[in-house]
Short mmCIF file of C-alpha atoms in Angstrom, two decimals:
data_model
loop_
_atom_site.label_atom_id
_atom_site.label_comp_id
_atom_site.label_asym_id
_atom_site.label_seq_id
_atom_site.Cartn_x
_atom_site.Cartn_y
_atom_site.Cartn_z
CA MET A 1435 -15.10 -38.10 12.90
CA LYS A 1436 -15.05 -34.45 11.92
CA PHE A 1437 -13.07 -31.74 13.38
CA SER A 1438 -13.46 -30.29 17.14
CA PRO A 1439 -17.12 -29.00 17.62
CA LEU A 1440 -16.08 -24.84 16.78
CA VAL A 1441 -13.91 -25.58 14.19
CA ASP A 1442 -16.71 -27.77 11.91
CA ASP A 1443 -19.47 -24.82 13.23
CA LEU A 1444 -17.44 -22.55 11.89
CA ILE A 1445 -16.53 -24.64 8.36
CA LYS A 1446 -20.56 -24.81 8.33
CA ALA A 1447 -21.28 -21.11 8.66
CA LEU A 1448 -18.83 -20.24 5.53
CA GLN A 1449 -21.02 -22.09 3.55
CA CYS A 1450 -23.29 -19.27 4.04
CA LEU A 1451 -21.19 -17.53 1.54
CA PRO A 1452 -21.81 -17.44 -1.83
CA GLY A 1453 -19.72 -19.87 -3.89
CA VAL A 1454 -18.40 -21.83 -0.93
CA GLY A 1455 -18.82 -25.62 -0.71
CA PRO A 1456 -17.53 -27.93 2.03
CA ARG A 1457 -13.88 -28.19 0.80
CA SER A 1458 -13.24 -24.26 0.15
CA ALA A 1459 -14.91 -23.33 3.96
CA GLN A 1460 -12.14 -25.65 5.19
CA ARG A 1461 -9.27 -24.04 3.58
CA MET A 1462 -10.76 -20.74 4.56
CA ALA A 1463 -11.28 -21.92 8.11
CA PHE A 1464 -7.31 -23.66 8.61
CA GLN A 1465 -6.16 -20.35 6.69
CA LEU A 1466 -7.35 -18.17 9.17
CA LEU A 1467 -6.84 -20.45 12.30
CA GLU A 1468 -3.22 -20.95 11.34
CA ARG A 1469 -1.75 -17.60 9.48
CA ASP A 1470 -5.13 -14.94 10.15
CA ARG A 1471 -6.32 -14.82 13.73
CA GLN A 1472 -7.12 -11.22 13.74
CA GLY A 1473 -8.19 -11.02 10.07
CA GLY A 1474 -10.59 -14.18 11.19
CA ALA A 1475 -11.88 -11.85 14.82
CA ARG A 1476 -12.22 -8.76 12.83
CA LEU A 1477 -14.53 -10.41 10.72
CA GLY A 1478 -16.38 -11.86 12.68
CA ASP A 1479 -16.58 -8.57 14.41
CA ALA A 1480 -17.48 -6.85 10.90
CA LEU A 1481 -20.13 -9.17 10.28
CA ALA A 1482 -22.07 -8.99 13.81
CA THR A 1483 -22.18 -5.63 13.53
CA ALA A 1484 -22.85 -5.45 9.86
CA MET A 1485 -26.07 -7.87 10.04
CA ARG A 1486 -27.07 -6.83 13.48
CA GLU A 1487 -27.20 -2.59 12.58
CA VAL A 1488 -27.32 -2.06 8.35
CA GLY A 1489 -30.33 -0.75 7.09
CA HIS A 1490 -32.00 0.41 4.37
CA CYS A 1491 -31.92 4.33 3.96
CA ARG A 1492 -35.02 6.22 4.50
CA GLN A 1493 -35.43 7.92 0.81
CA CYS A 1494 -32.94 5.59 -1.28
CA ARG A 1495 -33.41 2.55 0.38
CA THR A 1496 -29.51 1.53 -0.41
CA TYR A 1497 -27.32 0.29 2.59
CA THR A 1498 -26.80 2.16 5.61
CA GLU A 1499 -26.59 1.76 9.50
CA GLN A 1500 -27.69 5.79 9.38
CA ASP A 1501 -31.35 6.93 8.91
CA LEU A 1502 -30.03 8.64 5.09
CA CYS A 1503 -27.52 7.74 3.12
CA GLN A 1504 -24.27 9.43 2.03
CA ILE A 1505 -26.17 10.51 -0.91
CA CYS A 1506 -29.67 11.50 0.41
CA ALA A 1507 -27.89 13.52 3.26
CA ASN A 1508 -26.07 15.93 0.77
CA PRO A 1509 -28.08 18.37 -0.20
CA LYS A 1510 -25.94 19.37 -3.40
CA ARG A 1511 -26.85 16.05 -4.53
CA GLY A 1512 -30.92 17.16 -4.43
CA GLU A 1513 -29.58 20.30 -6.55
CA THR A 1514 -29.53 19.12 -9.92
CA GLY A 1515 -33.17 17.94 -9.78
CA GLN A 1516 -31.82 13.98 -11.07
CA LEU A 1517 -33.44 10.74 -9.72
CA CYS A 1518 -31.42 7.59 -10.97
CA VAL A 1519 -33.83 4.09 -10.43
CA VAL A 1520 -31.33 0.91 -10.19
CA GLU A 1521 -31.50 -2.13 -8.81
CA SER A 1522 -29.02 -2.96 -6.37
CA PRO A 1523 -26.53 -1.21 -4.32
CA ALA A 1524 -23.82 -2.69 -6.48
CA ASP A 1525 -25.28 -0.93 -9.37
CA LEU A 1526 -25.38 2.66 -7.21
CA LEU A 1527 -21.71 2.16 -6.67
CA ALA A 1528 -20.39 1.22 -10.10
CA ILE A 1529 -22.33 4.43 -11.32
CA GLU A 1530 -21.09 6.29 -8.68
CA SER A 1531 -17.32 5.24 -10.14
CA ALA A 1532 -18.16 6.45 -13.62
CA GLY A 1533 -17.60 9.83 -12.05
CA GLN A 1534 -21.01 11.18 -14.59
CA TYR A 1535 -23.96 11.26 -12.42
CA ALA A 1536 -24.12 13.95 -9.76
CA GLY A 1537 -28.19 13.98 -8.78
CA ARG A 1538 -29.82 11.14 -6.10
CA TYR A 1539 -30.81 7.90 -6.44
CA PHE A 1540 -33.27 5.50 -5.88
CA VAL A 1541 -32.91 1.47 -4.93
CA LEU A 1542 -35.25 -1.14 -5.96
CA MET A 1543 -33.32 -3.73 -4.48
CA GLY A 1544 -34.68 -6.00 -7.46
CA HIS A 1545 -36.93 -5.86 -10.16
CA LEU A 1546 -40.48 -6.66 -11.35
CA SER A 1547 -40.71 -10.53 -11.61
CA PRO A 1548 -44.65 -11.62 -11.65
CA LEU A 1549 -43.15 -15.60 -11.65
CA ASP A 1550 -41.27 -15.84 -8.29
CA GLY A 1551 -44.57 -13.19 -6.58
CA ILE A 1552 -42.33 -9.72 -6.91
CA GLY A 1553 -44.39 -7.00 -7.23
CA PRO A 1554 -44.28 -3.37 -6.87
CA ASP A 1555 -44.48 -2.82 -3.44
CA ASP A 1556 -42.04 -5.71 -2.93
CA ILE A 1557 -39.43 -3.24 -4.88
CA GLY A 1558 -40.62 -0.16 -2.76
CA LEU A 1559 -42.39 1.16 -6.09
CA ASP A 1560 -44.98 2.64 -3.62
CA SER A 1561 -42.35 4.49 -1.54
CA LEU A 1562 -40.90 5.67 -5.13
CA ASP A 1563 -44.11 7.35 -6.29
CA ALA A 1564 -44.50 9.12 -3.07
CA MET A 1565 -41.21 10.80 -3.86
CA LEU A 1566 -42.10 11.59 -7.37
CA ALA A 1567 -45.41 13.12 -5.90
CA ALA A 1568 -43.13 14.68 -2.76
CA GLU A 1569 -40.82 16.56 -4.75
CA SER A 1570 -40.51 18.19 -8.19
CA TRP A 1571 -38.05 16.46 -10.25
CA ARG A 1572 -36.23 17.50 -13.65
CA GLU A 1573 -35.59 14.34 -15.04
CA VAL A 1574 -35.73 10.34 -13.80
CA ILE A 1575 -33.23 8.69 -15.27
CA LEU A 1576 -34.31 4.83 -15.52
CA ALA A 1577 -30.65 2.44 -14.97
CA THR A 1578 -31.93 -0.81 -14.72
CA ASN A 1579 -30.26 -3.81 -16.16
CA PRO A 1580 -30.85 -4.39 -19.75
CA THR A 1581 -33.15 -7.85 -19.08
CA VAL A 1582 -35.67 -8.53 -19.89
CA GLU A 1583 -37.24 -7.99 -16.18
CA GLY A 1584 -35.31 -4.38 -16.15
CA ASP A 1585 -36.67 -3.51 -19.34
CA ALA A 1586 -39.80 -4.20 -18.16
CA THR A 1587 -40.00 -2.93 -14.63
CA ALA A 1588 -38.88 0.65 -16.42
CA GLN A 1589 -41.11 0.44 -18.40
CA TYR A 1590 -43.71 0.63 -15.10
CA ILE A 1591 -42.06 2.91 -13.76
CA ALA A 1592 -41.81 5.41 -16.72
CA ASP A 1593 -45.46 4.81 -16.97
CA MET A 1594 -45.93 5.86 -13.26
CA ALA A 1595 -43.36 8.85 -13.84
CA ARG A 1596 -45.04 10.15 -16.17
CA GLU A 1597 -47.89 11.19 -13.93
CA HIS A 1598 -45.79 13.51 -12.38
CA GLY A 1599 -44.60 15.37 -15.02
CA ALA A 1600 -40.97 14.87 -14.81
CA GLU A 1601 -38.79 13.82 -17.96
CA ILE A 1602 -38.21 10.32 -18.41
CA SER A 1603 -35.21 8.95 -19.67
CA ARG A 1604 -32.85 5.74 -19.91
CA ILE A 1605 -29.48 4.66 -20.29
CA ALA A 1606 -28.32 4.21 -23.42
CA HIS A 1607 -27.52 -0.07 -24.83
CA GLY A 1608 -25.30 -0.67 -27.26
CA VAL A 1609 -21.38 -1.80 -28.00
CA PRO A 1610 -19.47 -0.97 -24.84
CA VAL A 1611 -16.35 0.97 -25.54
CA GLY A 1612 -12.95 -1.43 -26.11
CA GLY A 1613 -15.43 -4.22 -26.81
CA GLU A 1614 -14.79 -5.54 -30.07
CA LEU A 1615 -18.37 -5.09 -33.26
CA GLU A 1616 -17.19 -9.02 -33.78
CA TYR A 1617 -18.17 -10.43 -30.52
CA VAL A 1618 -20.97 -8.47 -29.77
CA ASP A 1619 -24.76 -10.17 -29.60
CA GLY A 1620 -26.91 -9.28 -32.16
CA THR A 1621 -29.94 -7.73 -30.05
CA THR A 1622 -27.19 -5.31 -28.41
CA LEU A 1623 -25.63 -4.37 -32.05
CA ALA A 1624 -29.29 -4.27 -32.91
CA LEU A 1625 -29.64 -1.63 -30.23
CA SER A 1626 -26.65 0.17 -31.21
CA PHE A 1627 -28.08 0.93 -34.23
CA SER A 1628 -31.62 2.22 -33.59
CA GLY A 1629 -30.26 4.08 -31.28
CA ARG A 1630 -27.27 5.89 -33.39
CA LYS A 1631 -27.24 9.76 -33.46
CA LYS A 1632 -26.23 12.07 -36.05
CA LEU A 1633 -22.63 13.41 -36.39
CA MET B 402 -17.86 7.75 -2.91
CA LYS B 403 -18.06 4.30 -0.95
CA PHE B 404 -20.49 2.90 1.09
CA SER B 405 -21.89 3.42 4.06
CA PRO B 406 -19.12 2.73 7.03
CA LEU B 407 -20.08 -0.50 8.66
CA VAL B 408 -20.55 -2.31 5.07
CA ASP B 409 -17.28 -0.70 4.10
CA ASP B 410 -15.71 -2.74 6.90
CA LEU B 411 -17.30 -5.70 6.29
CA ILE B 412 -16.33 -5.88 2.57
CA LYS B 413 -12.87 -4.96 3.79
CA ALA B 414 -12.58 -7.26 6.33
CA LEU B 415 -14.15 -10.37 3.76
CA GLN B 416 -11.04 -10.16 1.89
CA CYS B 417 -8.96 -12.03 4.48
CA LEU B 418 -10.40 -14.83 3.00
CA PRO B 419 -8.27 -16.99 0.89
CA GLY B 420 -9.30 -16.19 -2.32
CA VAL B 421 -11.73 -13.31 -2.12
CA GLY B 422 -10.88 -10.19 -3.48
CA PRO B 423 -12.89 -6.76 -3.81
CA ARG B 424 -15.35 -7.81 -6.19
CA SER B 425 -16.36 -11.31 -4.57
CA ALA B 426 -16.55 -9.78 -1.37
CA GLN B 427 -18.93 -7.00 -2.73
CA ARG B 428 -20.74 -9.76 -3.91
CA MET B 429 -20.84 -11.53 -0.43
CA ALA B 430 -21.49 -8.07 1.83
CA PHE B 431 -24.36 -7.29 -0.61
CA GLN B 432 -25.66 -11.60 -0.25
CA LEU B 433 -25.67 -11.89 3.46
CA LEU B 434 -27.23 -8.52 3.86
CA GLU B 435 -29.94 -9.32 1.94
CA ARG B 436 -30.99 -12.87 1.33
CA ASP B 437 -28.75 -13.85 4.74
CA ARG B 438 -28.97 -11.94 8.26
CA GLN B 439 -29.58 -14.84 10.13
CA GLY B 440 -26.32 -16.89 8.51
CA GLY B 441 -24.10 -13.98 8.68
CA ALA B 442 -24.69 -13.44 12.34
CA ARG B 443 -24.09 -17.33 12.98
CA LEU B 444 -20.64 -17.10 10.62
CA GLY B 445 -19.57 -13.55 12.60
CA ASP B 446 -20.02 -15.91 16.15
CA ALA B 447 -18.81 -18.89 15.17
CA LEU B 448 -15.16 -16.73 13.97
CA ALA B 449 -15.39 -15.19 16.64
CA THR B 450 -14.98 -17.96 19.20
CA ALA B 451 -13.26 -20.08 16.84
CA MET B 452 -10.26 -17.58 16.56
CA ARG B 453 -10.54 -17.14 20.64
CA GLU B 454 -10.65 -20.83 21.91
CA VAL B 455 -9.72 -22.87 19.11
CA GLY B 456 -5.73 -23.93 19.84
CA HIS B 457 -3.82 -27.35 19.07
CA CYS B 458 -3.82 -30.62 21.18
CA ARG B 459 -1.29 -30.56 23.60
CA GLN B 460 0.11 -34.15 21.85
CA CYS B 461 -0.69 -34.41 17.84
CA ARG B 462 -0.74 -30.57 17.44
CA THR B 463 -3.95 -30.73 15.35
CA TYR B 464 -6.93 -27.74 16.18
CA THR B 465 -8.99 -28.22 19.23
CA GLU B 466 -10.02 -26.06 21.39
CA GLN B 467 -10.31 -28.95 24.20
CA ASP B 468 -7.01 -30.44 26.08
CA LEU B 469 -6.19 -32.83 23.97
CA CYS B 470 -8.91 -33.40 20.74
CA GLN B 471 -11.26 -36.41 20.24
CA ILE B 472 -8.55 -39.07 18.38
CA CYS B 473 -5.71 -38.49 21.10
CA ALA B 474 -8.76 -38.79 24.09
CA ASN B 475 -9.82 -42.31 22.24
CA PRO B 476 -8.11 -45.07 23.61
CA LYS B 477 -8.90 -47.33 21.95
CA ARG B 478 -6.88 -45.50 18.76
CA GLY B 479 -3.56 -45.60 21.04
CA GLU B 480 -3.91 -49.60 20.88
CA THR B 481 -2.60 -50.19 17.83
CA GLY B 482 0.64 -48.77 19.01
CA GLN B 483 0.44 -46.80 15.65
CA LEU B 484 1.83 -43.74 14.88
CA CYS B 485 0.49 -41.20 11.66
CA VAL B 486 2.30 -38.24 11.00
CA VAL B 487 0.78 -35.65 8.37
CA GLU B 488 1.45 -32.24 7.56
CA SER B 489 -2.14 -30.31 8.47
CA PRO B 490 -5.24 -31.23 10.00
CA ALA B 491 -6.67 -31.43 6.01
CA ASP B 492 -4.68 -34.31 5.86
CA LEU B 493 -5.61 -35.62 8.41
CA LEU B 494 -9.39 -35.21 7.81
CA ALA B 495 -8.80 -37.01 4.52
CA ILE B 496 -7.52 -40.14 5.96
CA GLU B 497 -10.31 -40.08 8.45
CA SER B 498 -12.97 -40.12 5.82
CA ALA B 499 -10.88 -42.85 3.51
CA GLY B 500 -11.78 -45.21 7.47
CA GLN B 501 -8.55 -47.11 7.04
CA TYR B 502 -6.72 -46.26 9.61
CA ALA B 503 -7.45 -46.58 13.19
CA GLY B 504 -3.93 -45.42 15.25
CA ARG B 505 -3.34 -42.25 16.36
CA TYR B 506 -1.91 -38.98 15.02
CA PHE B 507 0.88 -36.48 14.98
CA VAL B 508 0.73 -33.37 12.52
CA LEU B 509 3.30 -31.22 11.78
CA MET B 510 1.70 -28.13 11.01
CA GLY B 511 3.73 -27.77 8.25
CA HIS B 512 7.43 -28.81 6.62
CA LEU B 513 11.13 -28.83 6.65
CA SER B 514 11.42 -25.44 4.60
CA PRO B 515 15.28 -24.15 5.41
CA LEU B 516 14.99 -21.54 2.97
CA ASP B 517 11.98 -20.33 4.42
CA GLY B 518 13.69 -20.82 7.75
CA ILE B 519 11.30 -23.35 8.34
CA GLY B 520 13.65 -26.17 11.01
CA PRO B 521 12.13 -28.71 13.22
CA ASP B 522 11.57 -26.82 16.14
CA ASP B 523 9.15 -24.64 13.95
CA ILE B 524 7.54 -28.35 13.13
CA GLY B 525 7.05 -29.74 16.43
CA LEU B 526 9.53 -32.10 15.59
CA ASP B 527 11.14 -31.72 19.59
CA SER B 528 7.62 -32.60 21.12
CA LEU B 529 7.47 -35.74 17.84
CA ASP B 530 10.93 -36.77 19.57
CA ALA B 531 9.73 -36.62 23.42
CA MET B 532 6.05 -38.74 22.30
CA LEU B 533 8.11 -41.24 20.93
CA ALA B 534 10.91 -41.59 23.61
CA ALA B 535 7.57 -41.75 25.88
CA GLU B 536 5.54 -44.50 24.99
CA SER B 537 6.38 -47.82 23.03
CA TRP B 538 5.31 -47.26 19.84
CA ARG B 539 5.06 -50.32 16.81
CA GLU B 540 4.92 -48.49 13.85
CA VAL B 541 5.28 -44.85 12.33
CA ILE B 542 3.93 -44.08 9.37
CA LEU B 543 5.23 -41.03 7.35
CA ALA B 544 1.98 -39.20 5.20
CA THR B 545 3.77 -36.57 4.21
CA ASN B 546 3.34 -35.02 1.13
CA PRO B 547 4.97 -36.63 -2.06
CA THR B 548 6.61 -33.31 -2.46
CA VAL B 549 10.64 -31.89 -2.17
CA GLU B 550 10.04 -31.02 1.10
CA GLY B 551 7.64 -33.44 2.42
CA ASP B 552 10.12 -36.25 1.67
CA ALA B 553 12.99 -34.18 3.25
CA THR B 554 10.62 -33.97 6.49
CA ALA B 555 9.85 -37.48 6.54
CA GLN B 556 13.34 -38.35 6.11
CA TYR B 557 14.15 -36.54 8.62
CA ILE B 558 11.63 -37.79 11.38
CA ALA B 559 13.04 -41.43 9.60
CA ASP B 560 16.41 -40.88 11.18
CA MET B 561 14.58 -39.68 13.92
CA ALA B 562 12.26 -42.28 15.08
CA ARG B 563 15.21 -44.87 14.13
CA GLU B 564 16.75 -43.88 17.07
CA HIS B 565 13.89 -44.56 19.27
CA GLY B 566 13.44 -48.34 17.55
CA ALA B 567 10.44 -48.08 16.05
CA GLU B 568 9.76 -49.62 12.82
CA ILE B 569 9.22 -46.78 10.78
CA SER B 570 7.44 -46.99 6.62
CA ARG B 571 6.08 -44.28 4.69
CA ILE B 572 2.84 -44.47 2.80
CA ALA B 573 2.83 -46.16 -1.14
CA HIS B 574 3.06 -43.45 -4.36
CA GLY B 575 1.61 -44.50 -7.14
CA VAL B 576 -1.11 -44.44 -10.03
CA PRO B 577 -4.09 -43.22 -8.12
CA VAL B 578 -7.14 -45.70 -8.55
CA GLY B 579 -9.50 -44.43 -11.06
CA GLY B 580 -6.72 -42.67 -12.87
CA GLU B 581 -5.40 -43.22 -16.80
CA LEU B 582 -1.83 -44.38 -17.20
CA GLU B 583 -2.18 -41.92 -20.10
CA TYR B 584 -2.15 -39.16 -18.04
CA VAL B 585 -0.14 -39.60 -14.93
CA ASP B 586 3.38 -37.85 -14.69
CA GLY B 587 6.69 -39.76 -15.37
CA THR B 588 7.84 -38.67 -11.91
CA THR B 589 4.50 -40.90 -10.55
CA LEU B 590 4.78 -43.75 -12.92
CA ALA B 591 8.62 -44.32 -11.92
CA LEU B 592 7.15 -44.84 -8.45
CA SER B 593 4.68 -46.72 -9.06
CA PHE B 594 7.30 -49.44 -11.37
CA SER B 595 10.06 -48.89 -8.49
CA GLY B 596 7.21 -49.81 -5.85
CA ARG B 597 5.72 -52.62 -7.73
CA LYS B 598 4.06 -55.68 -5.77
CA LYS B 599 4.72 -59.37 -6.17
CA LEU B 600 1.29 -61.26 -7.33
#
């Protein structure tokens, strides 16, 4: 014995969300049915619309339902001649929230991972190559994650971008602000020493 | 700077789910957009349909999109003459999964809580009273939670059901199977002693 078909469907469908198993799905379904039908209906609409209409920006590949995302469509963002390469739209948002960077982005939507069969074309490096060739860039900033795959991807893009004559940089890695040296791992500490600056 | 309007809407709407904050909502939205658009669309449909169509069973008040739920509609379940009173549809499901009970249910959808302004009519005790009067019941089993409110609710229903002449019982409380005495709280242990059975 289970619930009625519609409630069962809802509980099953909720389990497509990351980190949601049968128990949490049941709790979510009951919470929505009991206390927040409006919110549930709004979520249903938002999901249907987003899944149908959100695509990728023609230039930078981040999520947008328009042809160009808000950043690519803003002519001011192109004036700096800087292009920042990130792995995901979430990384893009984190950098935007920091408020330091005013140039454009390119979102790989992943990283090179030959073991998983993810090659250069799967992360849009052909588009990036075309983009580097089409405009003249002052600087390409590689902001992929400091993981083995992220570093390899950065290295690959650096080699590619060098042919187009742009200056290439990699974001700094080291001890995070507010972190305590005692708890920072060895690799990060080693990077923070090799990347030290003269005062 | 945020995401495009549709992605923003989706991230905001996801936060109506219990236990989902801005960061998890963002992660869920990206996961669906990137890896499971079909699942997302299915969830959108399931939510819209369930929020619109799921109501309460006319008799037992559990969730169903039909007039009567599957249990109330099954004539076999009425033959035992037993009525089990639970607080929520999740409790009903837990008892069904145990596979021990074959009678009917009444779902309070809450418990008496005078401090929160929840009185007898808010948890459907008027319908329960009418149901007890309309049919002849052999036994009313009170399976509300073993909390202060659950106990008070059980006591209230017991007083009410006694007028209709049915036998009234409360589910047993004690040490759970597989639990270790050492880690069981004092109140539960006291209950397991006062409720001990002769062998």
